[in-house]
Amino acid sequence: MITRSRSQKSASAPTPAGSAEHPLETSAADDSSLTIPGKEGLIVHSYPFLDLETPVEYFNTWLTPAEHFFVRNHTHEPSSLDPAEWKLSIGGEVDKPYTLTLAELSKFEKHSVVNTLECAGNGRAYHRPTVPGAQWQKGAVGTARFGGPRLRALLERAGVKPSGKHVMFRGLDEAPGEVPPFIRSIPIEKATDADTLVATHMNNAALPKHHGFPARALVPGWIGAASCKWLAEIKVLEKEFEGNYMSLEYRMPNQPVKPGETVEPEDTYAVTSLDVKSLITIPGDGATLRSRTLNIQGVAWSGEADIVRVEVSADGGASWQDAQLGAERARYAWRLWNFKCKAPGSGDLVIAARATDSRGRLQPSATAWNPSGYLNNAVDQVRIHMQP
């Protein structure tokens, strides 16, 4: 397979409040031959701060194979990881702080969660006017079965004090120079949810290095940034962690803003759960078809809600019909869907898809612009050409 590449310019200075994610130090060349071992076929947006996007045609299975799963890194991956030397500390606002080895962690009862993991910036490339940051198109998303101990069990062993309101994650990724470390926190209510994990497995195998080996947080239904990789420290805090990736990044304006307008941090809120969204995986954008029967396929997800309906239009949104939802489902996972119809004519056609979730949210025809290009869940469209 050919590994596709899109280069980004290097940068190292922190970005102002209300801007896109911290800029990447990257040496990716505009070279379609650039490959990442074990990730052949993915789109390279950044290297060595690795950002790899999955082509949508790979979204043809309920579980995304690890080799096709997107990668989002904010700094360098750990240069060395010896599982025999790895340790995880649990501390902060707890009665009994302690440290675990990987062998000790493995003795906790295991739980599995099928979760659709999506970068908050997925779809950023389609924002107009454009915004800085990795120019994800549609493929910064994937679904996998994650397994490992419940975070709640680790916190119960430590004994969370009444003052504990947020839980912080720090990984072993290596931030060069003035790039701030990637540290995030989540509210105690989400941290103690039965499905929030310290994941050690992905699709019934040990986590691959690019996905957080030997352990990562798994915060189901929330943006990918919440699920920190290469965990080394879990710390219970009195309030939300104050740092670049909580106080300045992964935040949305409290009120709609005009395109190009900046926003002060105090006028924003932290992005948490994902929005309702669908993607068309077949046919591909720009495809030329001969058959009069259209076989349209895709995926749809909605964070902490269920997908209850997907509608497809073969005439650019003039009319809509229900697609058939796939049988495989889980609380935080996408649904595969398919739809067959006769092409309304020859020439150029626009196919569109929109999803509705169990909270009554309908995928919008357009999303409001925001300074970081987050949560773009506009109705997906592909343009195809029908031969006479």
GROMACS .gro file of C-alpha atoms in nm:
model
  388
    1MET     CA    1   0.000   0.000   0.000
    2ILE     CA    2   0.104   0.361  -0.051
    3THR     CA    3   0.128   0.575   0.260
    4ARG     CA    4  -0.004   0.920   0.189
    5SER     CA    5   0.155   1.233   0.333
    6ARG     CA    6   0.057   1.590   0.392
    7SER     CA    7   0.328   1.814   0.536
    8GLN     CA    8   0.297   2.084   0.801
    9LYS     CA    9   0.529   2.370   0.879
   10SER     CA   10   0.735   2.352   1.196
   11ALA     CA   11   0.642   2.561   1.497
   12SER     CA   12   0.728   2.556   1.864
   13ALA     CA   13   0.579   2.865   2.031
   14PRO     CA   14   0.260   2.816   2.235
   15THR     CA   15  -0.059   2.924   2.065
   16PRO     CA   16  -0.282   3.199   2.208
   17ALA     CA   17  -0.611   3.130   2.383
   18GLY     CA   18  -0.891   3.035   2.152
   19SER     CA   19  -0.660   2.910   1.877
   20ALA     CA   20  -0.613   2.555   1.750
   21GLU     CA   21  -0.423   2.279   1.925
   22HIS     CA   22  -0.062   2.343   2.022
   23PRO     CA   23   0.142   2.362   1.700
   24LEU     CA   24   0.348   2.065   1.604
   25GLU     CA   25   0.721   2.035   1.562
   26THR     CA   26   0.726   1.825   1.251
   27SER     CA   27   0.974   1.717   0.988
   28ALA     CA   28   0.729   1.544   0.757
   29ALA     CA   29   0.827   1.582   0.397
   30ASP     CA   30   0.571   1.613   0.119
   31ASP     CA   31   0.662   1.262   0.016
   32SER     CA   32   0.401   1.000  -0.066
   33SER     CA   33   0.661   0.728  -0.003
   34LEU     CA   34   0.691   0.815   0.368
   35THR     CA   35   0.582   0.508   0.566
   36ILE     CA   36   0.532   0.429   0.933
   37PRO     CA   37   0.599   0.061   1.013
   38GLY     CA   38   0.275  -0.111   1.108
   39LYS     CA   39   0.069   0.181   0.981
   40GLU     CA   40   0.111   0.144   0.606
   41GLY     CA   41  -0.173   0.301   0.409
   42LEU     CA   42  -0.251   0.580   0.654
   43ILE     CA   43  -0.228   0.952   0.576
   44VAL     CA   44   0.074   1.114   0.744
   45HIS     CA   45  -0.007   1.464   0.868
   46SER     CA   46   0.287   1.503   1.105
   47TYR     CA   47   0.618   1.340   1.187
   48PRO     CA   48   0.786   1.288   1.435
   49PHE     CA   49   0.494   1.421   1.645
   50LEU     CA   50   0.296   1.143   1.485
   51ASP     CA   51  -0.044   1.228   1.338
   52LEU     CA   52  -0.185   0.957   1.112
   53GLU     CA   53  -0.529   0.964   0.951
   54THR     CA   54  -0.730   0.663   0.837
   55PRO     CA   55  -0.868   0.671   0.480
   56VAL     CA   56  -1.247   0.638   0.505
   57GLU     CA   57  -1.252   0.331   0.281
   58TYR     CA   58  -1.094   0.141   0.574
   59PHE     CA   59  -1.409   0.195   0.783
   60ASN     CA   60  -1.574  -0.122   0.656
   61THR     CA   61  -1.571  -0.320   0.981
   62TRP     CA   62  -1.728  -0.257   1.320
   63LEU     CA   63  -1.390  -0.285   1.495
   64THR     CA   64  -1.101  -0.098   1.334
   65PRO     CA   65  -0.783  -0.308   1.317
   66ALA     CA   66  -0.494  -0.154   1.511
   67GLU     CA   67  -0.289  -0.116   1.192
   68HIS     CA   68  -0.565   0.101   1.043
   69PHE     CA   69  -0.643   0.300   1.359
   70PHE     CA   70  -0.561   0.672   1.346
   71VAL     CA   71  -0.285   0.817   1.566
   72ARG     CA   72  -0.286   1.156   1.738
   73ASN     CA   73   0.023   1.263   1.933
   74HIS     CA   74   0.087   1.605   2.084
   75THR     CA   75   0.456   1.547   2.159
   76HIS     CA   76   0.715   1.273   2.097
   77GLU     CA   77   0.624   0.917   2.182
   78PRO     CA   78   0.833   0.774   2.470
   79SER     CA   79   1.179   0.687   2.343
   80SER     CA   80   1.190   0.368   2.548
   81LEU     CA   81   0.930   0.168   2.736
   82ASP     CA   82   1.034  -0.133   2.940
   83PRO     CA   83   0.719  -0.299   3.076
   84ALA     CA   84   0.925  -0.453   3.355
   85GLU     CA   85   1.030  -0.106   3.472
   86TRP     CA   86   0.698   0.073   3.410
   87LYS     CA   87   0.510   0.208   3.710
   88LEU     CA   88   0.182   0.392   3.758
   89SER     CA   89   0.138   0.622   4.058
   90ILE     CA   90  -0.201   0.711   4.209
   91GLY     CA   91  -0.200   1.009   4.442
   92GLY     CA   92  -0.327   1.358   4.514
   93GLU     CA   93  -0.648   1.401   4.713
   94VAL     CA   94  -0.650   1.041   4.836
   95ASP     CA   95  -0.605   0.871   5.172
   96LYS     CA   96  -0.356   0.606   5.058
   97PRO     CA   97  -0.137   0.698   4.761
   98TYR     CA   98   0.038   0.403   4.601
   99THR     CA   99   0.229   0.283   4.294
  100LEU     CA  100   0.155  -0.012   4.068
  101THR     CA  101   0.376  -0.223   3.845
  102LEU     CA  102   0.229  -0.368   3.527
  103ALA     CA  103   0.210  -0.709   3.694
  104GLU     CA  104   0.018  -0.561   3.986
  105LEU     CA  105  -0.215  -0.370   3.755
  106SER     CA  106  -0.293  -0.692   3.569
  107LYS     CA  107  -0.433  -0.845   3.891
  108PHE     CA  108  -0.727  -0.602   3.897
  109GLU     CA  109  -1.055  -0.728   3.755
  110LYS     CA  110  -1.073  -0.654   3.382
  111HIS     CA  111  -1.358  -0.488   3.198
  112SER     CA  112  -1.399  -0.426   2.824
  113VAL     CA  113  -1.563  -0.138   2.639
  114VAL     CA  114  -1.616  -0.100   2.264
  115ASN     CA  115  -1.557   0.269   2.204
  116THR     CA  116  -1.544   0.501   1.904
  117LEU     CA  117  -1.242   0.722   1.961
  118GLU     CA  118  -1.239   1.051   1.767
  119CYS     CA  119  -1.004   1.347   1.772
  120ALA     CA  120  -1.190   1.670   1.854
  121GLY     CA  121  -1.029   1.823   1.545
  122ASN     CA  122  -1.159   1.562   1.303
  123GLY     CA  123  -1.299   1.752   1.003
  124ARG     CA  124  -1.092   2.063   1.075
  125ALA     CA  125  -0.979   2.078   0.712
  126TYR     CA  126  -1.333   2.170   0.608
  127HIS     CA  127  -1.368   2.479   0.830
  128ARG     CA  128  -1.391   2.807   0.639
  129PRO     CA  129  -1.209   3.026   0.699
  130THR     CA  130  -0.934   2.776   0.774
  131VAL     CA  131  -0.786   2.738   1.121
  132PRO     CA  132  -0.436   2.621   1.224
  133GLY     CA  133  -0.365   2.272   1.350
  134ALA     CA  134  -0.351   1.925   1.198
  135GLN     CA  135  -0.573   1.939   0.889
  136TRP     CA  136  -0.775   1.628   0.960
  137GLN     CA  137  -1.032   1.543   0.698
  138LYS     CA  138  -1.266   1.258   0.795
  139GLY     CA  139  -1.041   0.983   0.926
  140ALA     CA  140  -0.926   1.089   1.276
  141VAL     CA  141  -1.166   0.833   1.421
  142GLY     CA  142  -1.181   0.459   1.482
  143THR     CA  143  -1.359   0.198   1.692
  144ALA     CA  144  -1.191  -0.066   1.905
  145ARG     CA  145  -1.256  -0.297   2.196
  146PHE     CA  146  -1.051  -0.165   2.487
  147GLY     CA  147  -0.986  -0.376   2.795
  148GLY     CA  148  -0.835  -0.324   3.136
  149PRO     CA  149  -0.916  -0.241   3.497
  150ARG     CA  150  -1.184   0.013   3.579
  151LEU     CA  151  -1.029   0.343   3.688
  152ARG     CA  152  -1.286   0.341   3.967
  153ALA     CA  153  -1.123   0.033   4.120
  154LEU     CA  154  -0.782   0.200   4.134
  155LEU     CA  155  -0.932   0.512   4.292
  156GLU     CA  156  -1.130   0.309   4.547
  157ARG     CA  157  -0.810   0.140   4.660
  158ALA     CA  158  -0.652   0.483   4.715
  159GLY     CA  159  -0.960   0.624   4.891
  160VAL     CA  160  -1.065   0.951   4.726
  161LYS     CA  161  -1.112   1.236   4.973
  162PRO     CA  162  -1.429   1.450   4.961
  163SER     CA  163  -1.209   1.728   4.819
  164GLY     CA  164  -1.131   1.521   4.509
  165LYS     CA  165  -1.326   1.668   4.215
  166HIS     CA  166  -1.108   1.599   3.908
  167VAL     CA  167  -0.872   1.321   3.805
  168MET     CA  168  -0.555   1.412   3.616
  169PHE     CA  169  -0.365   1.193   3.370
  170ARG     CA  170   0.004   1.234   3.289
  171GLY     CA  171   0.175   1.018   3.031
  172LEU     CA  172   0.534   0.939   2.940
  173ASP     CA  173   0.529   1.123   2.607
  174GLU     CA  174   0.827   1.354   2.574
  175ALA     CA  175   0.775   1.727   2.516
  176PRO     CA  176   1.078   1.898   2.357
  177GLY     CA  177   1.192   2.250   2.440
  178GLU     CA  178   0.912   2.485   2.541
  179VAL     CA  179   0.631   2.257   2.427
  180PRO     CA  180   0.412   2.200   2.735
  181PRO     CA  181   0.357   1.844   2.861
  182PHE     CA  182   0.033   1.680   2.756
  183ILE     CA  183  -0.168   1.660   3.078
  184ARG     CA  184  -0.547   1.637   3.097
  185SER     CA  185  -0.808   1.589   3.369
  186ILE     CA  186  -1.167   1.468   3.381
  187PRO     CA  187  -1.442   1.523   3.643
  188ILE     CA  188  -1.457   1.268   3.924
  189GLU     CA  189  -1.805   1.162   3.807
  190LYS     CA  190  -1.668   1.047   3.470
  191ALA     CA  191  -1.355   0.901   3.628
  192THR     CA  192  -1.565   0.674   3.851
  193ASP     CA  193  -1.804   0.568   3.576
  194ALA     CA  194  -1.809   0.190   3.539
  195ASP     CA  195  -1.686   0.210   3.177
  196THR     CA  196  -1.389   0.444   3.229
  197LEU     CA  197  -1.075   0.231   3.212
  198VAL     CA  198  -0.705   0.212   3.256
  199ALA     CA  199  -0.681   0.019   2.930
  200THR     CA  200  -0.403  -0.230   2.869
  201HIS     CA  201  -0.556  -0.405   2.567
  202MET     CA  202  -0.696  -0.306   2.228
  203ASN     CA  203  -0.897  -0.554   2.020
  204ASN     CA  204  -0.797  -0.833   2.261
  205ALA     CA  205  -0.423  -0.772   2.220
  206ALA     CA  206  -0.177  -0.568   2.423
  207LEU     CA  207  -0.189  -0.198   2.336
  208PRO     CA  208   0.043  -0.115   2.045
  209LYS     CA  209   0.306   0.148   2.119
  210HIS     CA  210   0.137   0.415   1.908
  211HIS     CA  211  -0.180   0.366   2.111
  212GLY     CA  212  -0.035   0.398   2.460
  213PHE     CA  213   0.148   0.078   2.559
  214PRO     CA  214   0.154  -0.042   2.829
  215ALA     CA  215  -0.151   0.146   2.965
  216ARG     CA  216  -0.370   0.440   2.869
  217ALA     CA  217  -0.682   0.608   2.997
  218LEU     CA  218  -1.002   0.521   2.814
  219VAL     CA  219  -1.277   0.778   2.865
  220PRO     CA  220  -1.561   0.640   2.652
  221GLY     CA  221  -1.782   0.870   2.449
  222TRP     CA  222  -1.551   1.169   2.500
  223ILE     CA  223  -1.301   1.332   2.266
  224GLY     CA  224  -0.981   1.138   2.214
  225ALA     CA  225  -0.770   1.391   2.404
  226ALA     CA  226  -0.931   1.276   2.731
  227SER     CA  227  -0.788   0.925   2.687
  228CYS     CA  228  -0.423   0.999   2.763
  229LYS     CA  229  -0.164   0.745   2.647
  230TRP     CA  230   0.146   0.591   2.811
  231LEU     CA  231   0.006   0.656   3.157
  232ALA     CA  232   0.255   0.717   3.436
  233GLU     CA  233   0.053   0.918   3.688
  234ILE     CA  234  -0.309   0.945   3.799
  235LYS     CA  235  -0.365   1.231   4.041
  236VAL     CA  236  -0.688   1.334   4.212
  237LEU     CA  237  -0.726   1.713   4.222
  238GLU     CA  238  -0.950   1.961   4.397
  239LYS     CA  239  -1.040   2.121   4.065
  240GLU     CA  240  -0.983   2.095   3.690
  241PHE     CA  241  -0.616   2.077   3.601
  242GLU     CA  242  -0.468   2.410   3.497
  243GLY     CA  243  -0.236   2.367   3.202
  244ASN     CA  244  -0.210   2.432   2.830
  245TYR     CA  245  -0.421   2.136   2.718
  246MET     CA  246  -0.700   2.207   2.967
  247SER     CA  247  -0.699   2.584   3.016
  248LEU     CA  248  -0.620   2.693   2.660
  249GLU     CA  249  -0.682   2.398   2.427
  250TYR     CA  250  -0.977   2.167   2.372
  251ARG     CA  251  -1.218   2.442   2.463
  252MET     CA  252  -1.519   2.586   2.280
  253PRO     CA  253  -1.663   2.939   2.293
  254ASN     CA  254  -1.958   2.988   2.527
  255GLN     CA  255  -2.130   3.193   2.258
  256PRO     CA  256  -2.115   3.182   1.877
  257VAL     CA  257  -1.823   3.380   1.735
  258LYS     CA  258  -1.763   3.539   1.399
  259PRO     CA  259  -1.520   3.361   1.165
  260GLY     CA  260  -1.166   3.473   1.243
  261GLU     CA  261  -1.254   3.603   1.587
  262THR     CA  262  -1.043   3.500   1.889
  263VAL     CA  263  -1.189   3.406   2.226
  264GLU     CA  264  -1.057   3.461   2.578
  265PRO     CA  265  -1.018   3.144   2.790
  266GLU     CA  266  -1.272   3.263   3.045
  267ASP     CA  267  -1.532   3.274   2.767
  268THR     CA  268  -1.490   2.904   2.680
  269TYR     CA  269  -1.579   2.562   2.818
  270ALA     CA  270  -1.394   2.232   2.805
  271VAL     CA  271  -1.494   1.998   2.523
  272THR     CA  272  -1.611   1.663   2.659
  273SER     CA  273  -1.846   1.424   2.475
  274LEU     CA  274  -1.866   1.373   2.101
  275ASP     CA  275  -2.150   1.499   1.881
  276VAL     CA  276  -2.381   1.301   1.654
  277LYS     CA  277  -2.206   1.229   1.324
  278SER     CA  278  -2.208   1.002   1.020
  279LEU     CA  279  -1.964   0.935   0.736
  280ILE     CA  280  -2.010   0.789   0.389
  281THR     CA  281  -1.743   0.526   0.324
  282ILE     CA  282  -1.873   0.385  -0.008
  283PRO     CA  283  -1.872   0.523  -0.275
  284GLY     CA  284  -1.564   0.737  -0.244
  285ASP     CA  285  -1.569   1.106  -0.319
  286GLY     CA  286  -1.505   1.161  -0.690
  287ALA     CA  287  -1.590   0.804  -0.790
  288THR     CA  288  -1.724   0.728  -1.139
  289LEU     CA  289  -1.994   0.460  -1.143
  290ARG     CA  290  -2.164   0.266  -1.418
  291SER     CA  291  -2.427   0.062  -1.232
  292ARG     CA  292  -2.765   0.230  -1.191
  293THR     CA  293  -2.794   0.072  -0.846
  294LEU     CA  294  -2.618   0.271  -0.578
  295ASN     CA  295  -2.478   0.072  -0.285
  296ILE     CA  296  -2.407   0.337  -0.021
  297GLN     CA  297  -2.236   0.246   0.306
  298GLY     CA  298  -2.107   0.430   0.608
  299VAL     CA  299  -2.069   0.463   0.985
  300ALA     CA  300  -2.245   0.681   1.244
  301TRP     CA  301  -2.174   0.755   1.610
  302SER     CA  302  -2.274   0.993   1.888
  303GLY     CA  303  -2.041   0.981   2.189
  304GLU     CA  304  -2.248   0.890   2.494
  305ALA     CA  305  -2.577   0.855   2.301
  306ASP     CA  306  -2.708   0.585   2.067
  307ILE     CA  307  -2.758   0.617   1.694
  308VAL     CA  308  -3.127   0.556   1.622
  309ARG     CA  309  -3.150   0.664   1.259
  310VAL     CA  310  -2.941   0.736   0.953
  311GLU     CA  311  -3.092   0.901   0.647
  312VAL     CA  312  -2.939   0.912   0.301
  313SER     CA  313  -3.001   1.147   0.011
  314ALA     CA  314  -2.897   1.068  -0.346
  315ASP     CA  315  -3.012   1.405  -0.479
  316GLY     CA  316  -2.804   1.653  -0.280
  317GLY     CA  317  -3.045   1.678   0.013
  318ALA     CA  318  -3.370   1.734  -0.178
  319SER     CA  319  -3.513   1.411  -0.037
  320TRP     CA  320  -3.410   1.166   0.236
  321GLN     CA  321  -3.467   0.795   0.298
  322ASP     CA  322  -3.380   0.571   0.593
  323ALA     CA  323  -3.070   0.355   0.577
  324GLN     CA  324  -3.045   0.008   0.729
  325LEU     CA  325  -2.846   0.004   1.054
  326GLY     CA  326  -2.598  -0.276   1.115
  327ALA     CA  327  -2.667  -0.536   1.382
  328GLU     CA  328  -2.345  -0.478   1.580
  329ARG     CA  329  -2.384  -0.214   1.847
  330ALA     CA  330  -2.248  -0.102   2.182
  331ARG     CA  331  -2.316   0.197   2.402
  332TYR     CA  332  -2.018   0.409   2.288
  333ALA     CA  333  -1.956   0.257   1.946
  334TRP     CA  334  -2.048   0.356   1.595
  335ARG     CA  335  -2.312   0.175   1.391
  336LEU     CA  336  -2.240   0.056   1.041
  337TRP     CA  337  -2.519   0.136   0.794
  338ASN     CA  338  -2.605   0.072   0.431
  339PHE     CA  339  -2.855   0.198   0.175
  340LYS     CA  340  -2.941   0.088  -0.180
  341CYS     CA  341  -3.132   0.288  -0.437
  342LYS     CA  342  -3.153   0.361  -0.807
  343ALA     CA  343  -2.948   0.655  -0.925
  344PRO     CA  344  -3.182   0.946  -1.001
  345GLY     CA  345  -2.999   1.016  -1.327
  346SER     CA  346  -2.665   1.032  -1.502
  347GLY     CA  347  -2.393   1.291  -1.468
  348ASP     CA  348  -2.274   1.441  -1.139
  349LEU     CA  349  -2.462   1.349  -0.821
  350VAL     CA  350  -2.424   1.453  -0.457
  351ILE     CA  351  -2.485   1.182  -0.197
  352ALA     CA  352  -2.541   1.295   0.162
  353ALA     CA  353  -2.593   1.120   0.496
  354ARG     CA  354  -2.717   1.244   0.832
  355ALA     CA  355  -2.766   1.070   1.166
  356THR     CA  356  -3.005   1.114   1.457
  357ASP     CA  357  -2.924   0.999   1.811
  358SER     CA  358  -3.124   0.888   2.114
  359ARG     CA  359  -3.116   1.240   2.255
  360GLY     CA  360  -3.299   1.372   1.950
  361ARG     CA  361  -2.993   1.542   1.803
  362LEU     CA  362  -2.993   1.557   1.422
  363GLN     CA  363  -2.668   1.599   1.237
  364PRO     CA  364  -2.670   1.959   1.107
  365SER     CA  365  -2.621   2.069   0.748
  366ALA     CA  366  -2.340   2.298   0.868
  367THR     CA  367  -2.154   2.358   1.193
  368ALA     CA  368  -2.068   2.691   1.349
  369TRP     CA  369  -1.712   2.808   1.295
  370ASN     CA  370  -1.486   2.806   1.601
  371PRO     CA  371  -1.121   2.913   1.641
  372SER     CA  372  -0.987   2.559   1.681
  373GLY     CA  373  -1.201   2.377   1.426
  374TYR     CA  374  -1.341   2.137   1.684
  375LEU     CA  375  -1.642   1.905   1.659
  376ASN     CA  376  -1.716   1.948   1.291
  377ASN     CA  377  -2.018   1.723   1.246
  378ALA     CA  378  -2.178   1.873   0.937
  379VAL     CA  379  -2.378   1.639   0.711
  380ASP     CA  380  -2.130   1.432   0.511
  381GLN     CA  381  -2.137   1.456   0.134
  382VAL     CA  382  -1.960   1.285  -0.154
  383ARG     CA  383  -1.975   1.379  -0.520
  384ILE     CA  384  -1.987   1.101  -0.777
  385HIS     CA  385  -2.024   1.082  -1.153
  386MET     CA  386  -2.277   0.844  -1.306
  387GLN     CA  387  -2.189   0.735  -1.657
  388PRO     CA  388  -2.479   0.746  -1.910
   0.00000   0.00000   0.00000
